mmCIF file of C-alpha atoms in Angstrom:
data_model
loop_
_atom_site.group_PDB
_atom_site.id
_atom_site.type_symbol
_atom_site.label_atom_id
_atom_site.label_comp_id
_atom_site.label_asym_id
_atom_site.label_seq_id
_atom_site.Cartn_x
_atom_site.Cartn_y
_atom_site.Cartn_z
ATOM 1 C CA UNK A 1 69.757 189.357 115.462
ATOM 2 C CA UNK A 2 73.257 187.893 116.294
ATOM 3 C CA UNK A 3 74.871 188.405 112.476
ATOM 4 C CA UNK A 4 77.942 185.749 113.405
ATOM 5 C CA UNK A 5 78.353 183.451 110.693
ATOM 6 C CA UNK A 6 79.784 179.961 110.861
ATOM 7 C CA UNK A 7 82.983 180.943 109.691
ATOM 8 C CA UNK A 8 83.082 183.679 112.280
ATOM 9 C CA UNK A 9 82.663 181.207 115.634
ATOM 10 C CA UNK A 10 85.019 178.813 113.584
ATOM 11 C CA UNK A 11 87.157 182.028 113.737
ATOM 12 C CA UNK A 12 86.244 182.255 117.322
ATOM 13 C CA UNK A 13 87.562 178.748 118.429
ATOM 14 C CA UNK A 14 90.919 179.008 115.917
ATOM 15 C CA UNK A 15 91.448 182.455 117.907
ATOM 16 C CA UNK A 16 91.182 180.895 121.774
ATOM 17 C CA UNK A 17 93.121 177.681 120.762
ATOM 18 C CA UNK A 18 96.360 179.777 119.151
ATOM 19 C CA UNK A 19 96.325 182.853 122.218
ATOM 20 C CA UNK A 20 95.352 180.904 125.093
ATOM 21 C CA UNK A 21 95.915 177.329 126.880
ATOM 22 C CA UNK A 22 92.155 176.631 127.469
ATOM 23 C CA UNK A 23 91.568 172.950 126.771
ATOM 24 C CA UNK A 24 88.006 173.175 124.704
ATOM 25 C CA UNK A 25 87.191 169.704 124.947
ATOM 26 C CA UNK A 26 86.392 170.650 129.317
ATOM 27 C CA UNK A 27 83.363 172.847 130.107
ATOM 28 C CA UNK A 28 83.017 176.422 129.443
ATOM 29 C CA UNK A 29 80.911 179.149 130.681
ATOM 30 C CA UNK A 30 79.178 180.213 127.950
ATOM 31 C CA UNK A 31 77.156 183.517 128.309
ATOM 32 C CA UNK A 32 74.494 184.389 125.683
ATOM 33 C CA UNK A 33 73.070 187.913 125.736
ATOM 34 C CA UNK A 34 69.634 188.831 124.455
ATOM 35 C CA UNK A 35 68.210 192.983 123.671
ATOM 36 C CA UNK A 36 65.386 194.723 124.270
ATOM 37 C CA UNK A 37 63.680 198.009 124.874
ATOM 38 C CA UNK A 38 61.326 196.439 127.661
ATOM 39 C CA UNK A 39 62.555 194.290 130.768
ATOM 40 C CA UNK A 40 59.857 193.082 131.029
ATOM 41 C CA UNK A 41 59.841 191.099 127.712
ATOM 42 C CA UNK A 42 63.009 190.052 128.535
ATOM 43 C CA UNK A 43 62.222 189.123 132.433
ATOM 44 C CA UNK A 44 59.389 186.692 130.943
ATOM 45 C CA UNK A 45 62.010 184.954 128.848
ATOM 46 C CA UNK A 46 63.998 184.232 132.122
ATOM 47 C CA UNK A 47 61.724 181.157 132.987
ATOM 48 C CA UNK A 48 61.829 179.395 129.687
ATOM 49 C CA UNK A 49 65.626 180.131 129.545
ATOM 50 C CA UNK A 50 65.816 178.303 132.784
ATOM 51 C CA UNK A 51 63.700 174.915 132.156
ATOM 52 C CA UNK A 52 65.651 175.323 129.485
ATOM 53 C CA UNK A 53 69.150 174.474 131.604
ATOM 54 C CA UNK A 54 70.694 178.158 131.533
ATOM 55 C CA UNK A 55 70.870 180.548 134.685
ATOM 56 C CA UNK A 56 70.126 183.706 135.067
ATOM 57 C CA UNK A 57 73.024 186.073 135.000
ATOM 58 C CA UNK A 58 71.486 189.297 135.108
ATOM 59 C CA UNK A 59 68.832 191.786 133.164
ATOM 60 C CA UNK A 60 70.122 195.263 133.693
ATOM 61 C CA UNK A 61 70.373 198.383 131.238
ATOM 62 C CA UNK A 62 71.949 199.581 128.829
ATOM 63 C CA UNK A 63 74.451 202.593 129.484
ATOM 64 C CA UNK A 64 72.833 204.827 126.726
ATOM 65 C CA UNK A 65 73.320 208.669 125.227
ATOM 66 C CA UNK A 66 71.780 211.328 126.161
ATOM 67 C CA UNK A 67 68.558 211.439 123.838
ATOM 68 C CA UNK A 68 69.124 207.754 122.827
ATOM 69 C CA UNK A 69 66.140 204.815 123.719
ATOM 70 C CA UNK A 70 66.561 203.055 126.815
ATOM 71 C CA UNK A 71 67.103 199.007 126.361
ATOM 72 C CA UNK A 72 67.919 196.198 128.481
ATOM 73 C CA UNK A 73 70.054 193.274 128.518
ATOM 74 C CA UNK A 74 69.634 189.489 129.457
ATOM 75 C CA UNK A 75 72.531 187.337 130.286
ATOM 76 C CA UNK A 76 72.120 183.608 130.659
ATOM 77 C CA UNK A 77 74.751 181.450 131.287
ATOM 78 C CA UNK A 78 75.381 177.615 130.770
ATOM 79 C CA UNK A 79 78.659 175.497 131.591
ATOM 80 C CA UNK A 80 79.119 172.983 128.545
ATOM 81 C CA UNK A 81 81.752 172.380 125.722
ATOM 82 C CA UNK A 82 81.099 173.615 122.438
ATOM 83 C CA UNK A 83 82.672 172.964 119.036
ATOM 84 C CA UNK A 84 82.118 175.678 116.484
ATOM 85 C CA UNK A 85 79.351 173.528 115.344
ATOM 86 C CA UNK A 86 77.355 173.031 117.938
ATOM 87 C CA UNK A 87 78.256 176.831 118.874
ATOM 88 C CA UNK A 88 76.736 177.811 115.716
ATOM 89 C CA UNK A 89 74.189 175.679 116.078
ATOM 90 C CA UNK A 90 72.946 177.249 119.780
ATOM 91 C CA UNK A 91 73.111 180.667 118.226
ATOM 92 C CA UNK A 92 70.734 179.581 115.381
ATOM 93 C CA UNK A 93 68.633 177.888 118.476
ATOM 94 C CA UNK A 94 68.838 181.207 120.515
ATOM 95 C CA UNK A 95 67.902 184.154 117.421
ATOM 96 C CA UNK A 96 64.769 181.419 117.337
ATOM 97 C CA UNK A 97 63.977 181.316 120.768
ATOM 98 C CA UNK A 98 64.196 185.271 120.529
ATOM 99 C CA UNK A 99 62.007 185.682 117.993
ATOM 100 C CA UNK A 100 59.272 183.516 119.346
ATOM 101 C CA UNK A 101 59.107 185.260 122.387
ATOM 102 C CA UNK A 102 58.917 188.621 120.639
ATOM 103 C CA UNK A 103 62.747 189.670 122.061
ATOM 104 C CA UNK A 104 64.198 192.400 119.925
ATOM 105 C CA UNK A 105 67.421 190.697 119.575
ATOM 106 C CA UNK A 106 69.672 188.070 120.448
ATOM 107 C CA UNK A 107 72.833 189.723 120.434
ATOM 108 C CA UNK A 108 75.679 186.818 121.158
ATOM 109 C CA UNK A 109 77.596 185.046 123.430
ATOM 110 C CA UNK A 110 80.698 185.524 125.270
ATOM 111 C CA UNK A 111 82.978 182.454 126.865
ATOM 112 C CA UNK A 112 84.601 182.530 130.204
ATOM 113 C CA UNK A 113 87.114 179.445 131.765
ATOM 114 C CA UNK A 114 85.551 178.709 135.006
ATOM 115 C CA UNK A 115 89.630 177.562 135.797
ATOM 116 C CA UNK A 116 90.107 181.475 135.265
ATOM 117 C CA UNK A 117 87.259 183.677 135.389
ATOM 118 C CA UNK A 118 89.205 186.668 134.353
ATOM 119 C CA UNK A 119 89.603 185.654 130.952
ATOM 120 C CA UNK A 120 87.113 185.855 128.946
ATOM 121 C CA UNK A 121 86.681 185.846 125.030
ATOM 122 C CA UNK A 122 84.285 187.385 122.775
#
C-alpha cells in the first residue's frame, strides 16, 4: 500500500507552493492510482469508485520486463482542494477502500491544475 506518510504530502504541498504559482485553496485534479495483477479486480472497483464521486481515468497495463508478472493500473480522478490533511486523510480512505475490495495496492496520487494540464506534480 501507498507508504506516504503525513510528513511526506505535507512535503508535497510545501514543494508545489515554493516551485509553482498554483493557488491550492481552487480545485485540483487529483488522480489516485490503484495495482493489481487482475483487471478485472480492479474493473469491479470502477463502480464503487464512481458512486463514490471519482471518474474513471483509465485501467490499462503495466509496461513490464521480460519474465516479470503482468499487472494493471486504475486511475480515478476527482477535482477538489486538498490540504495536506485532508490529502492524508483520502489516502488513509483509499489503502481502505483497496483492501476491502481485495485490490493489491493503492499506489498514490498525482495532482494536475486543470488551469494547466501540463503540469503535473507527484
Amino acid at each position: 500500500m501507498s507508504s506516504m506518510t503525513r510528513a511526506d504530502v505535507q512535503t508535497l504541498f510545501d514543494t508545489i507552493e515554493a516551485e509553482s504559482e498554483w493557488d491550492l485553496t481552487t480545485p485540483k485534479l487529483w488522480q489516485y492510482f490503484f495495482v493489481d495483477p487482475s483487471e478485472a479486480v480492479l474493473t469491479k472497483a470502477v463502480s464503487v469508485l464512481q458512486l463514490m464521486g471519482y471518474q474513471l481515468e483509465q485501467v490499462f497495463p503495466a509496461q513490464v520486463a521480460a519474465g516479470e508478472a503482468p499487472y494493471y493500473f486504475l486511475m480515478v480522478s476527482k477535482l477538489e482542494v486538498h490540504t495536506a490533511s485532508s490529502l492524508h486523510k483520502r489516502n488513509e480512505e483509499l489503502i481502505k477502500f483497496a483492501q476491502k475490495m481485495g485490490i493489491a495496492e493503492y499506489d498514490g496520487m498525482d495532482v494536475i491544475d486543470p488551469e494547466d494540464e501540463d503540469d503535473a506534480a507527484e
